[in-house]
PDB file of C-alpha atoms (C1' of nucleotides) in Angstrom:
ATOM      1  CA  MET A  31      28.359 -63.479  26.463  1.00 95.00           C
ATOM      2  CA  ILE A  32      30.417 -61.502  24.298  1.00 97.00           C
ATOM      3  CA  ALA A  33      31.451 -58.051  23.255  1.00 97.00           C
ATOM      4  CA  ILE A  34      30.243 -56.104  20.346  1.00 98.00           C
ATOM      5  CA  GLY A  35      33.300 -56.831  18.468  1.00 97.00           C
ATOM      6  CA  GLU A  36      33.187 -60.329  18.941  1.00 97.00           C
ATOM      7  CA  ALA A  37      29.878 -60.480  17.957  1.00 98.00           C
ATOM      8  CA  SER A  38      30.656 -58.755  14.752  1.00 97.00           C
ATOM      9  CA  ARG A  39      33.575 -61.295  14.087  1.00 97.00           C
ATOM     10  CA  GLN A  40      31.075 -64.245  14.540  1.00 97.00           C
ATOM     11  CA  SER A  41      28.557 -63.057  12.768  1.00 97.00           C
ATOM     12  CA  GLY A  42      29.963 -61.015   9.654  1.00 96.00           C
ATOM     13  CA  VAL A  43      27.587 -58.000  10.638  1.00 97.00           C
ATOM     14  CA  GLY A  44      29.860 -54.727  11.080  1.00 97.00           C
ATOM     15  CA  ILE A  45      30.013 -53.290  14.780  1.00 98.00           C
ATOM     16  CA  GLU A  46      28.376 -49.896  13.462  1.00 97.00           C
ATOM     17  CA  THR A  47      25.682 -51.813  11.282  1.00 97.00           C
ATOM     18  CA  ILE A  48      24.920 -54.028  14.382  1.00 98.00           C
ATOM     19  CA  ARG A  49      24.253 -50.834  16.305  1.00 97.00           C
ATOM     20  CA  TYR A  50      22.248 -49.341  13.463  1.00 97.00           C
ATOM     21  CA  TYR A  51      20.059 -52.395  13.528  1.00 97.00           C
ATOM     22  CA  GLU A  52      19.479 -52.086  17.202  1.00 97.00           C
ATOM     23  CA  ARG A  53      18.727 -48.451  16.826  1.00 95.00           C
ATOM     24  CA  GLU A  54      16.407 -49.385  13.972  1.00 94.00           C
ATOM     25  CA  GLY A  55      14.664 -51.822  16.136  1.00 95.00           C
ATOM     26  CA  ILE A  56      15.559 -54.675  13.761  1.00 96.00           C
ATOM     27  CA  VAL A  57      17.410 -56.670  16.764  1.00 97.00           C
ATOM     28  CA  PRO A  58      16.382 -56.290  20.310  1.00 97.00           C
ATOM     29  CA  LYS A  59      18.471 -53.882  22.843  1.00 97.00           C
ATOM     30  CA  PRO A  60      21.038 -56.410  24.099  1.00 97.00           C
ATOM     31  CA  GLU A  61      21.897 -56.850  27.965  1.00 97.00           C
ATOM     32  CA  ARG A  62      24.704 -54.223  29.001  1.00 97.00           C
ATOM     33  CA  ALA A  63      27.536 -55.086  31.338  1.00 97.00           C
ATOM     34  CA  ALA A  64      28.375 -53.004  34.511  1.00 95.00           C
ATOM     35  CA  ASN A  65      30.317 -50.766  32.231  1.00 96.00           C
ATOM     36  CA  ASN A  66      27.609 -50.049  30.055  1.00 97.00           C
ATOM     37  CA  ARG A  67      29.103 -52.389  26.964  1.00 97.00           C
ATOM     38  CA  ARG A  68      26.555 -54.513  25.012  1.00 98.00           C
ATOM     39  CA  LEU A  69      26.706 -58.029  25.631  1.00 98.00           C
ATOM     40  CA  TYR A  70      25.454 -60.720  23.200  1.00 98.00           C
ATOM     41  CA  SER A  71      24.348 -64.549  23.584  1.00 97.00           C
ATOM     42  CA  LEU A  72      24.969 -67.129  21.092  1.00 96.00           C
ATOM     43  CA  HIS A  73      21.678 -66.513  20.383  1.00 97.00           C
ATOM     44  CA  ASP A  74      22.058 -62.769  19.538  1.00 97.00           C
ATOM     45  CA  VAL A  75      24.666 -63.984  17.266  1.00 97.00           C
ATOM     46  CA  GLY A  76      22.558 -66.460  15.307  1.00 97.00           C
ATOM     47  CA  ARG A  77      19.992 -63.690  14.872  1.00 98.00           C
ATOM     48  CA  LEU A  78      22.944 -61.487  13.537  1.00 98.00           C
ATOM     49  CA  ARG A  79      23.823 -64.054  10.938  1.00 98.00           C
ATOM     50  CA  PHE A  80      20.451 -64.896   9.705  1.00 98.00           C
ATOM     51  CA  LEU A  81      20.433 -60.846   9.117  1.00 98.00           C
ATOM     52  CA  ARG A  82      23.225 -60.764   7.201  1.00 97.00           C
ATOM     53  CA  LYS A  83      22.525 -63.928   5.169  1.00 97.00           C
ATOM     54  CA  CYS A  84      18.915 -62.410   4.110  1.00 97.00           C
ATOM     55  CA  ARG A  85      21.020 -59.007   3.210  1.00 97.00           C
ATOM     56  CA  ASP A  86      23.480 -60.980   1.125  1.00 96.00           C
ATOM     57  CA  LEU A  87      20.607 -62.552  -0.772  1.00 96.00           C
ATOM     58  CA  GLY A  88      19.789 -58.984  -1.196  1.00 96.00           C
ATOM     59  CA  PHE A  89      16.549 -58.539   0.481  1.00 97.00           C
ATOM     60  CA  PRO A  90      15.410 -54.717   1.444  1.00 96.00           C
ATOM     61  CA  LEU A  91      15.818 -54.457   5.307  1.00 97.00           C
ATOM     62  CA  ALA A  92      12.325 -54.036   5.925  1.00 95.00           C
ATOM     63  CA  ASP A  93      11.998 -57.581   4.350  1.00 96.00           C
ATOM     64  CA  THR A  94      15.015 -59.140   6.340  1.00 97.00           C
ATOM     65  CA  LYS A  95      13.324 -57.725   9.576  1.00 96.00           C
ATOM     66  CA  THR A  96       9.801 -59.780   8.526  1.00 95.00           C
ATOM     67  CA  LEU A  97      11.845 -62.898   7.649  1.00 96.00           C
ATOM     68  CA  LEU A  98      13.478 -62.702  10.995  1.00 96.00           C
ATOM     69  CA  ASP A  99      10.145 -62.521  12.831  1.00 95.00           C
ATOM     70  CA  LEU A 100       8.598 -65.331  10.971  1.00 94.00           C
ATOM     71  CA  SER A 101      11.985 -67.380  11.599  1.00 94.00           C
ATOM     72  CA  GLU A 102      11.534 -66.557  15.576  1.00 92.00           C
ATOM     73  CA  GLY A 103       7.823 -66.636  15.421  1.00 86.00           C
ATOM     74  CA  GLY A 104       7.720 -70.318  15.639  1.00 77.00           C
ATOM     75  CA  SER A 105       5.282 -71.425  13.022  1.00 77.00           C
ATOM     76  CA  ASP A 106       7.343 -71.607  10.253  1.00 71.00           C
ATOM     77  CA  ASP A 107       4.736 -71.404   7.584  1.00 80.00           C
ATOM     78  CA  CYS A 108       6.256 -71.238   4.113  1.00 85.00           C
ATOM     79  CA  GLN A 109       3.620 -69.003   2.568  1.00 88.00           C
ATOM     80  CA  PRO A 110       4.765 -65.471   3.594  1.00 90.00           C
ATOM     81  CA  VAL A 111       8.139 -66.580   2.791  1.00 92.00           C
ATOM     82  CA  LYS A 112       7.351 -67.691  -0.256  1.00 91.00           C
ATOM     83  CA  GLU A 113       5.499 -64.487  -1.454  1.00 92.00           C
ATOM     84  CA  LEU A 114       8.588 -62.329  -0.028  1.00 94.00           C
ATOM     85  CA  ALA A 115      11.116 -64.320  -1.892  1.00 95.00           C
ATOM     86  CA  GLU A 116       9.150 -64.561  -5.407  1.00 94.00           C
ATOM     87  CA  ILE A 117       8.657 -60.814  -5.129  1.00 94.00           C
ATOM     88  CA  HIS A 118      12.507 -60.399  -4.497  1.00 96.00           C
ATOM     89  CA  ILE A 119      13.481 -62.606  -7.215  1.00 96.00           C
ATOM     90  CA  THR A 120      11.184 -60.852  -9.980  1.00 96.00           C
ATOM     91  CA  ASN A 121      12.628 -57.845  -8.947  1.00 95.00           C
ATOM     92  CA  VAL A 122      16.023 -59.148  -9.323  1.00 97.00           C
ATOM     93  CA  ARG A 123      15.455 -60.659 -12.914  1.00 97.00           C
ATOM     94  CA  ASP A 124      13.837 -57.038 -13.708  1.00 96.00           C
ATOM     95  CA  LYS A 125      17.364 -55.724 -12.588  1.00 96.00           C
ATOM     96  CA  ILE A 126      19.295 -58.356 -14.779  1.00 97.00           C
ATOM     97  CA  GLY A 127      17.439 -57.497 -17.751  1.00 96.00           C
ATOM     98  CA  GLU A 128      17.968 -53.746 -17.365  1.00 96.00           C
ATOM     99  CA  LEU A 129      21.445 -53.913 -16.983  1.00 97.00           C
ATOM    100  CA  ARG A 130      21.374 -56.036 -19.734  1.00 97.00           C
ATOM    101  CA  ARG A 131      19.784 -53.247 -21.764  1.00 96.00           C
ATOM    102  CA  LEU A 132      22.310 -50.995 -20.180  1.00 96.00           C
ATOM    103  CA  GLU A 133      24.906 -53.141 -21.512  1.00 96.00           C
ATOM    104  CA  ALA A 134      24.071 -53.603 -25.197  1.00 96.00           C
ATOM    105  CA  ALA A 135      23.228 -49.830 -25.406  1.00 95.00           C
ATOM    106  CA  LEU A 136      26.679 -49.128 -24.028  1.00 95.00           C
ATOM    107  CA  SER A 137      28.406 -51.608 -26.367  1.00 94.00           C
ATOM    108  CA  GLU A 138      26.836 -50.271 -29.414  1.00 93.00           C
ATOM    109  CA  LEU A 139      27.811 -46.846 -28.397  1.00 91.00           C
ATOM    110  CA  THR A 140      31.288 -47.542 -27.659  1.00 90.00           C
ATOM    111  CA  ALA A 141      31.772 -49.796 -30.521  1.00 86.00           C
ATOM    112  CA  ASN A 142      33.322 -47.216 -33.028  1.00 81.00           C
ATOM    113  CA  CYS A 143      35.142 -45.490 -30.158  1.00 80.00           C
ATOM    114  CA  ASP A 144      39.237 -46.069 -31.078  1.00 75.00           C
ATOM    115  CA  SER A 145      41.771 -44.271 -28.989  1.00 66.00           C
ATOM    116  CA  GLY A 146      42.652 -42.777 -32.543  1.00 70.00           C
ATOM    117  CA  ASN A 147      39.452 -41.317 -32.820  1.00 68.00           C
ATOM    118  CA  VAL A 148      39.605 -37.391 -33.103  1.00 73.00           C
ATOM    119  CA  SER A 149      35.875 -36.862 -33.203  1.00 81.00           C
ATOM    120  CA  CYS A 150      34.126 -39.222 -30.784  1.00 87.00           C
ATOM    121  CA  PRO A 151      31.286 -40.931 -31.955  1.00 89.00           C
ATOM    122  CA  MET A 152      29.870 -41.777 -28.495  1.00 91.00           C
ATOM    123  CA  LEU A 153      29.774 -38.147 -27.856  1.00 91.00           C
ATOM    124  CA  SER A 154      28.116 -36.979 -30.897  1.00 89.00           C
ATOM    125  CA  LYS A 155      25.222 -39.825 -30.615  1.00 91.00           C
ATOM    126  CA  LEU A 156      24.756 -38.627 -27.210  1.00 92.00           C
ATOM    127  CA  ARG A 157      24.440 -34.991 -28.355  1.00 91.00           C
ATOM    128  CA  THR A 158      21.969 -35.574 -30.923  1.00 84.00           C
ATOM    129  CA  ALA A 159      18.536 -35.188 -30.477  1.00 67.00           C
ATOM    130  CA  HIS A 160      17.062 -38.851 -30.969  1.00 65.00           C
ATOM    131  CA  GLY A 161      16.300 -41.135 -27.995  1.00 53.00           C
ATOM    132  CA  GLN A 162      13.639 -38.645 -26.916  1.00 46.00           C
TER     133      GLN A 162
ATOM    134  CA  MET B 248      13.812 -18.669 -23.432  1.00 95.00           C
ATOM    135  CA  ILE B 249      11.919 -20.679 -21.781  1.00 96.00           C
ATOM    136  CA  ALA B 250      10.894 -21.414 -17.989  1.00 97.00           C
ATOM    137  CA  ILE B 251      11.604 -24.622 -15.837  1.00 97.00           C
ATOM    138  CA  GLY B 252       8.822 -26.318 -16.254  1.00 97.00           C
ATOM    139  CA  GLU B 253       9.175 -26.288 -20.540  1.00 97.00           C
ATOM    140  CA  ALA B 254      12.883 -26.744 -20.188  1.00 97.00           C
ATOM    141  CA  SER B 255      11.811 -30.022 -17.992  1.00 97.00           C
ATOM    142  CA  ARG B 256       9.035 -31.347 -20.633  1.00 97.00           C
ATOM    143  CA  GLN B 257      11.623 -30.919 -23.369  1.00 96.00           C
ATOM    144  CA  SER B 258      14.526 -32.353 -21.776  1.00 97.00           C
ATOM    145  CA  GLY B 259      13.098 -35.403 -19.736  1.00 96.00           C
ATOM    146  CA  VAL B 260      14.679 -33.812 -16.524  1.00 97.00           C
ATOM    147  CA  GLY B 261      12.720 -32.944 -13.653  1.00 97.00           C
ATOM    148  CA  ILE B 262      12.032 -29.696 -12.437  1.00 97.00           C
ATOM    149  CA  GLU B 263      13.509 -30.604  -9.170  1.00 97.00           C
ATOM    150  CA  THR B 264      16.507 -32.504 -10.600  1.00 97.00           C
ATOM    151  CA  ILE B 265      17.138 -29.570 -12.721  1.00 98.00           C
ATOM    152  CA  ARG B 266      17.440 -27.329  -9.768  1.00 97.00           C
ATOM    153  CA  TYR B 267      19.674 -30.311  -7.866  1.00 97.00           C
ATOM    154  CA  TYR B 268      21.923 -30.143 -10.984  1.00 97.00           C
ATOM    155  CA  GLU B 269      22.516 -26.452 -10.801  1.00 97.00           C
ATOM    156  CA  ARG B 270      23.035 -26.592  -6.923  1.00 95.00           C
ATOM    157  CA  GLU B 271      25.454 -29.677  -7.803  1.00 94.00           C
ATOM    158  CA  GLY B 272      27.461 -27.423 -10.356  1.00 94.00           C
ATOM    159  CA  ILE B 273      26.644 -29.900 -13.121  1.00 96.00           C
ATOM    160  CA  VAL B 274      25.048 -27.159 -15.326  1.00 97.00           C
ATOM    161  CA  PRO B 275      25.534 -23.520 -14.978  1.00 97.00           C
ATOM    162  CA  LYS B 276      23.279 -21.217 -13.335  1.00 96.00           C
ATOM    163  CA  PRO B 277      20.521 -20.094 -15.895  1.00 97.00           C
ATOM    164  CA  GLU B 278      19.801 -16.380 -16.487  1.00 96.00           C
ATOM    165  CA  ARG B 279      16.828 -15.134 -14.551  1.00 97.00           C
ATOM    166  CA  ALA B 280      13.900 -13.114 -15.905  1.00 96.00           C
ATOM    167  CA  ALA B 281      12.965 -10.089 -14.081  1.00 94.00           C
ATOM    168  CA  ASN B 282      10.667 -11.929 -11.465  1.00 95.00           C
ATOM    169  CA  ASN B 283      13.797 -14.023 -10.717  1.00 96.00           C
ATOM    170  CA  ARG B 284      12.433 -17.171 -12.528  1.00 97.00           C
ATOM    171  CA  ARG B 285      15.266 -19.260 -14.447  1.00 98.00           C
ATOM    172  CA  LEU B 286      15.150 -18.831 -18.241  1.00 98.00           C
ATOM    173  CA  TYR B 287      16.695 -21.620 -20.435  1.00 98.00           C
ATOM    174  CA  SER B 288      17.961 -21.715 -23.816  1.00 97.00           C
ATOM    175  CA  LEU B 289      17.768 -24.370 -26.288  1.00 96.00           C
ATOM    176  CA  HIS B 290      21.273 -25.118 -25.576  1.00 96.00           C
ATOM    177  CA  ASP B 291      20.697 -25.271 -21.805  1.00 97.00           C
ATOM    178  CA  VAL B 292      17.792 -28.237 -23.048  1.00 97.00           C
ATOM    179  CA  GLY B 293      20.372 -30.003 -25.221  1.00 97.00           C
ATOM    180  CA  ARG B 294      22.844 -29.870 -22.071  1.00 98.00           C
ATOM    181  CA  LEU B 295      20.014 -31.500 -19.910  1.00 98.00           C
ATOM    182  CA  ARG B 296      19.098 -34.028 -22.785  1.00 97.00           C
ATOM    183  CA  PHE B 297      22.741 -35.388 -23.016  1.00 98.00           C
ATOM    184  CA  LEU B 298      22.862 -35.344 -18.921  1.00 98.00           C
ATOM    185  CA  ARG B 299      19.798 -37.419 -18.908  1.00 97.00           C
ATOM    186  CA  LYS B 300      21.058 -39.856 -21.758  1.00 97.00           C
ATOM    187  CA  CYS B 301      24.008 -40.445 -19.704  1.00 97.00           C
ATOM    188  CA  ARG B 302      21.970 -40.958 -16.586  1.00 97.00           C
ATOM    189  CA  ASP B 303      19.873 -43.414 -18.387  1.00 96.00           C
ATOM    190  CA  LEU B 304      23.149 -45.179 -19.474  1.00 96.00           C
ATOM    191  CA  GLY B 305      23.585 -45.489 -15.738  1.00 96.00           C
ATOM    192  CA  PHE B 306      26.891 -43.327 -15.418  1.00 97.00           C
ATOM    193  CA  PRO B 307      27.310 -41.921 -11.967  1.00 96.00           C
ATOM    194  CA  LEU B 308      26.426 -38.499 -12.094  1.00 97.00           C
ATOM    195  CA  ALA B 309      30.273 -37.470 -11.590  1.00 95.00           C
ATOM    196  CA  ASP B 310      30.929 -39.319 -14.503  1.00 96.00           C
ATOM    197  CA  THR B 311      27.909 -37.654 -16.441  1.00 97.00           C
ATOM    198  CA  LYS B 312      29.428 -34.153 -15.739  1.00 96.00           C
ATOM    199  CA  THR B 313      32.941 -35.182 -16.931  1.00 95.00           C
ATOM    200  CA  LEU B 314      31.205 -36.455 -20.235  1.00 95.00           C
ATOM    201  CA  LEU B 315      29.294 -33.145 -20.360  1.00 96.00           C
ATOM    202  CA  ASP B 316      32.729 -31.071 -19.880  1.00 95.00           C
ATOM    203  CA  LEU B 317      34.254 -33.091 -22.549  1.00 93.00           C
ATOM    204  CA  SER B 318      31.082 -32.767 -24.829  1.00 93.00           C
ATOM    205  CA  GLU B 319      31.534 -29.263 -24.467  1.00 92.00           C
ATOM    206  CA  GLY B 320      35.281 -28.767 -24.135  1.00 85.00           C
ATOM    207  CA  GLY B 321      35.581 -28.945 -27.991  1.00 76.00           C
ATOM    208  CA  SER B 322      38.453 -31.362 -28.903  1.00 77.00           C
ATOM    209  CA  ASP B 323      36.127 -34.500 -28.683  1.00 71.00           C
ATOM    210  CA  ASP B 324      38.730 -36.760 -27.735  1.00 79.00           C
ATOM    211  CA  CYS B 325      37.883 -40.402 -27.762  1.00 85.00           C
ATOM    212  CA  GLN B 326      40.456 -41.651 -25.270  1.00 87.00           C
ATOM    213  CA  PRO B 327      39.074 -40.298 -21.576  1.00 89.00           C
ATOM    214  CA  VAL B 328      35.121 -41.184 -23.381  1.00 92.00           C
ATOM    215  CA  LYS B 329      36.448 -44.614 -24.049  1.00 91.00           C
ATOM    216  CA  GLU B 330      38.031 -45.115 -20.329  1.00 92.00           C
ATOM    217  CA  LEU B 331      34.952 -43.899 -18.574  1.00 93.00           C
ATOM    218  CA  ALA B 332      32.702 -46.176 -20.736  1.00 95.00           C
ATOM    219  CA  GLU B 333      34.802 -49.184 -20.292  1.00 94.00           C
ATOM    220  CA  ILE B 334      35.242 -48.669 -16.423  1.00 94.00           C
ATOM    221  CA  HIS B 335      31.141 -48.437 -16.432  1.00 96.00           C
ATOM    222  CA  ILE B 336      30.702 -51.375 -18.754  1.00 96.00           C
ATOM    223  CA  THR B 337      32.663 -53.657 -16.483  1.00 95.00           C
ATOM    224  CA  ASN B 338      30.691 -52.281 -13.462  1.00 95.00           C
ATOM    225  CA  VAL B 339      27.665 -53.272 -15.314  1.00 96.00           C
ATOM    226  CA  ARG B 340      28.646 -57.046 -16.444  1.00 97.00           C
ATOM    227  CA  ASP B 341      29.871 -57.128 -12.490  1.00 96.00           C
ATOM    228  CA  LYS B 342      26.323 -56.308 -11.404  1.00 96.00           C
ATOM    229  CA  ILE B 343      24.993 -58.587 -13.711  1.00 97.00           C
ATOM    230  CA  GLY B 344      27.082 -61.372 -12.505  1.00 96.00           C
ATOM    231  CA  GLU B 345      26.143 -60.474  -9.104  1.00 96.00           C
ATOM    232  CA  LEU B 346      22.554 -60.479  -9.677  1.00 97.00           C
ATOM    233  CA  ARG B 347      22.715 -63.870 -11.378  1.00 97.00           C
ATOM    234  CA  ARG B 348      24.428 -65.480  -8.594  1.00 96.00           C
ATOM    235  CA  LEU B 349      22.014 -64.224  -6.244  1.00 96.00           C
ATOM    236  CA  GLU B 350      19.196 -65.179  -8.596  1.00 97.00           C
ATOM    237  CA  ALA B 351      20.464 -68.730  -8.516  1.00 96.00           C
ATOM    238  CA  ALA B 352      20.833 -68.847  -4.547  1.00 95.00           C
ATOM    239  CA  LEU B 353      17.298 -67.548  -4.230  1.00 95.00           C
ATOM    240  CA  SER B 354      15.836 -70.175  -6.646  1.00 95.00           C
ATOM    241  CA  GLU B 355      17.611 -73.043  -4.716  1.00 93.00           C
ATOM    242  CA  LEU B 356      16.542 -71.853  -1.430  1.00 92.00           C
ATOM    243  CA  THR B 357      12.702 -71.338  -2.522  1.00 90.00           C
ATOM    244  CA  ALA B 358      13.000 -74.612  -4.618  1.00 87.00           C
ATOM    245  CA  ASN B 359      11.138 -76.595  -1.802  1.00 82.00           C
ATOM    246  CA  CYS B 360       9.402 -73.850  -0.617  1.00 81.00           C
ATOM    247  CA  ASP B 361       5.648 -75.081  -1.311  1.00 76.00           C
ATOM    248  CA  SER B 362       2.525 -73.314   0.164  1.00 67.00           C
ATOM    249  CA  GLY B 363       1.199 -76.352   2.006  1.00 71.00           C
ATOM    250  CA  ASN B 364       4.551 -76.672   3.512  1.00 69.00           C
ATOM    251  CA  VAL B 365       4.414 -76.632   7.416  1.00 74.00           C
ATOM    252  CA  SER B 366       8.222 -76.370   8.308  1.00 82.00           C
ATOM    253  CA  CYS B 367       9.896 -73.781   5.714  1.00 88.00           C
ATOM    254  CA  PRO B 368      12.933 -74.920   4.215  1.00 89.00           C
ATOM    255  CA  MET B 369      13.956 -71.422   3.119  1.00 91.00           C
ATOM    256  CA  LEU B 370      14.146 -70.403   6.755  1.00 92.00           C
ATOM    257  CA  SER B 371      15.745 -73.572   8.459  1.00 90.00           C
ATOM    258  CA  LYS B 372      18.739 -73.039   5.571  1.00 91.00           C
ATOM    259  CA  LEU B 373      18.908 -69.165   6.834  1.00 93.00           C
ATOM    260  CA  ARG B 374      19.117 -70.289  10.240  1.00 91.00           C
ATOM    261  CA  THR B 375      21.906 -73.202   9.918  1.00 84.00           C
ATOM    262  CA  ALA B 376      25.570 -71.950  10.695  1.00 67.00           C
ATOM    263  CA  HIS B 377      26.685 -72.570   7.080  1.00 66.00           C
ATOM    264  CA  GLY B 378      27.459 -70.312   4.601  1.00 54.00           C
ATOM    265  CA  GLN B 379      30.298 -68.437   7.044  1.00 46.00           C
TER     266      GLN B 379
ATOM    267  C1'  DT C  68     -12.007  -7.380 -10.914  1.00 85.32           C
ATOM    268  C1'  DA C  69     -12.265 -11.114  -8.560  1.00 85.32           C
ATOM    269  C1'  DT C  70     -10.661 -15.554  -7.956  1.00 85.32           C
ATOM    270  C1'  DA C  71      -9.021 -19.894  -8.976  1.00 85.32           C
ATOM    271  C1'  DA C  72      -5.574 -22.893 -10.917  1.00 85.32           C
ATOM    272  C1'  DC C  73      -1.153 -22.906 -12.304  1.00 85.32           C
ATOM    273  C1'  DT C  74       3.864 -22.554 -12.293  1.00 85.32           C
ATOM    274  C1'  DC C  75       7.508 -20.833  -9.833  1.00 85.32           C
ATOM    275  C1'  DC C  76      10.643 -19.574  -5.821  1.00 85.32           C
ATOM    276  C1'  DT C  77      13.890 -21.111  -1.457  1.00 85.32           C
ATOM    277  C1'  DG C  78      14.818 -23.925   2.067  1.00 85.32           C
ATOM    278  C1'  DT C  79      14.669 -28.177   4.516  1.00 85.32           C
ATOM    279  C1'  DA C  80      14.001 -33.262   4.885  1.00 85.32           C
ATOM    280  C1'  DG C  81      13.601 -38.096   3.444  1.00 85.32           C
ATOM    281  C1'  DC C  82      14.907 -42.118   0.968  1.00 85.32           C
ATOM    282  C1'  DC C  83      18.079 -46.592   1.654  1.00 85.32           C
ATOM    283  C1'  DA C  84      21.621 -49.254   4.061  1.00 85.32           C
ATOM    284  C1'  DC C  85      24.901 -48.165   6.048  1.00 85.32           C
ATOM    285  C1'  DT C  86      29.752 -45.751   7.089  1.00 85.32           C
ATOM    286  C1'  DA C  87      32.602 -42.627   9.113  1.00 85.32           C
ATOM    287  C1'  DC C  88      33.944 -39.540  12.126  1.00 85.32           C
ATOM    288  C1'  DA C  89      34.714 -36.757  16.796  1.00 85.32           C
ATOM    289  C1'  DG C  90      35.591 -36.885  21.399  1.00 85.32           C
ATOM    290  C1'  DG C  91      35.302 -39.633  25.360  1.00 85.32           C
ATOM    291  C1'  DA C  92      35.223 -43.573  28.566  1.00 85.32           C
ATOM    292  C1'  DT C  93      37.050 -48.195  29.967  1.00 85.32           C
ATOM    293  C1'  DC C  94      40.074 -52.160  29.517  1.00 85.32           C
ATOM    294  C1'  DA C  95      43.854 -55.603  29.203  1.00 85.32           C
ATOM    295  C1'  DA C  96      48.996 -56.115  28.984  1.00 85.32           C
ATOM    296  C1'  DG C  97      53.359 -55.297  29.758  1.00 85.32           C
TER     297       DG C  97
ATOM    298  C1'  DC D 162      51.907 -46.358  34.187  1.00 85.32           C
ATOM    299  C1'  DT D 163      51.311 -46.308  29.736  1.00 85.32           C
ATOM    300  C1'  DT D 164      50.248 -48.124  25.370  1.00 85.32           C
ATOM    301  C1'  DG D 165      46.899 -49.798  22.692  1.00 85.32           C
ATOM    302  C1'  DA D 166      42.592 -51.796  21.701  1.00 85.32           C
ATOM    303  C1'  DT D 167      37.729 -51.872  22.617  1.00 85.32           C
ATOM    304  C1'  DC D 168      33.765 -49.430  23.589  1.00 85.32           C
ATOM    305  C1'  DC D 169      30.038 -45.821  24.278  1.00 85.32           C
ATOM    306  C1'  DT D 170      26.907 -41.752  22.131  1.00 85.32           C
ATOM    307  C1'  DG D 171      25.791 -38.548  18.814  1.00 85.32           C
ATOM    308  C1'  DT D 172      26.053 -36.643  14.520  1.00 85.32           C
ATOM    309  C1'  DA D 173      26.990 -36.280   9.587  1.00 85.32           C
ATOM    310  C1'  DG D 174      28.267 -38.046   5.072  1.00 85.32           C
ATOM    311  C1'  DT D 175      27.288 -41.335   0.826  1.00 85.32           C
ATOM    312  C1'  DG D 176      24.168 -41.113  -4.366  1.00 85.32           C
ATOM    313  C1'  DG D 177      20.658 -38.943  -6.745  1.00 85.32           C
ATOM    314  C1'  DC D 178      16.961 -37.596  -6.546  1.00 85.32           C
ATOM    315  C1'  DT D 179      12.101 -36.786  -4.584  1.00 85.32           C
ATOM    316  C1'  DA D 180       9.058 -34.325  -1.779  1.00 85.32           C
ATOM    317  C1'  DC D 181       7.445 -31.626   0.738  1.00 85.32           C
ATOM    318  C1'  DA D 182       6.362 -26.448   3.116  1.00 85.32           C
ATOM    319  C1'  DG D 183       5.548 -22.081   2.699  1.00 85.32           C
ATOM    320  C1'  DG D 184       5.293 -18.066  -0.199  1.00 85.32           C
ATOM    321  C1'  DA D 185       4.851 -15.102  -4.570  1.00 85.32           C
ATOM    322  C1'  DG D 186       3.762 -14.330  -8.984  1.00 85.32           C
ATOM    323  C1'  DT D 187       1.011 -15.457 -13.552  1.00 85.32           C
ATOM    324  C1'  DT D 188      -2.369 -16.860 -16.772  1.00 85.32           C
ATOM    325  C1'  DA D 189      -7.210 -18.277 -17.749  1.00 85.32           C
ATOM    326  C1'  DT D 190     -11.973 -17.710 -16.843  1.00 85.32           C
ATOM    327  C1'  DA D 191     -16.399 -15.791 -14.397  1.00 85.32           C
TER     328       DA D 191
END
DNA sequence: TATAACTCCTGTAGCCACTACAGGATCAAG
DNA sequence: CTTGATCCTGTAGTGGCTACAGGAGTTATA
């Protein structure tokens, strides 16, 4: 059994984040030593690593919790996992599209923005009544 | 002079958001009618529209405030505008790259995730010790 | 004139997923 | 015995809104 700092190091999840996950009920309350310090098992560390990977993949915390429950549920049924992942990947693609539109709009706005320019074309475009 | 609801309609900025901008000092406190209701001029509406365009372009609110100040400052110097925009466009591109990596990782993870699968390959990959 | 429906006011809390303290207790090493 | 690392609880802050609650005033209709 290891302390929270070591569990943090081994899992890549920050100490404060581990405590936050505990408060939020994402992970079960760990054992406590006689001095009231949290004690984590290898299994607990594995769980934290699992959570970190889900979060790194951009899953919302609630989905991450669901995935963890599915993973520990034993059945390992693909169906609900697939659904969550597909919704998420759709969201990711939507965001990419949105950001690409942003990038294009910004490029266009700053196209004639030279350092030597006195009247800034970007500001004047932002001031016009167009674009709703 | 118009009320806040009309200013909201004309600018596309929500009523609560307008009041929030006022609290945060993004826009100056407007005139008040005898009944304590806020009164906005055409100039005020133009300012709100400017803010909305900046926000739609994804600029952080603080940058948006800076752009507004530059726009109203009179000098219309391109230099600081260009700098803000370039930092922002870099951030946007970074985010696009990050999301593309996410998309690829998710696609790979779910590649063999069929509805008929009993042991979910995505869950088992998330459980492995790899990937730090 | 009554009343309903609308708009406005202030102030506060919630969203997401942490992150950063403050203020204190305990522990290990020299 | 001191120093420094680690741990504890509890609270507040981040960004940029958004959603109330609870009340006051305004406008339109019966």
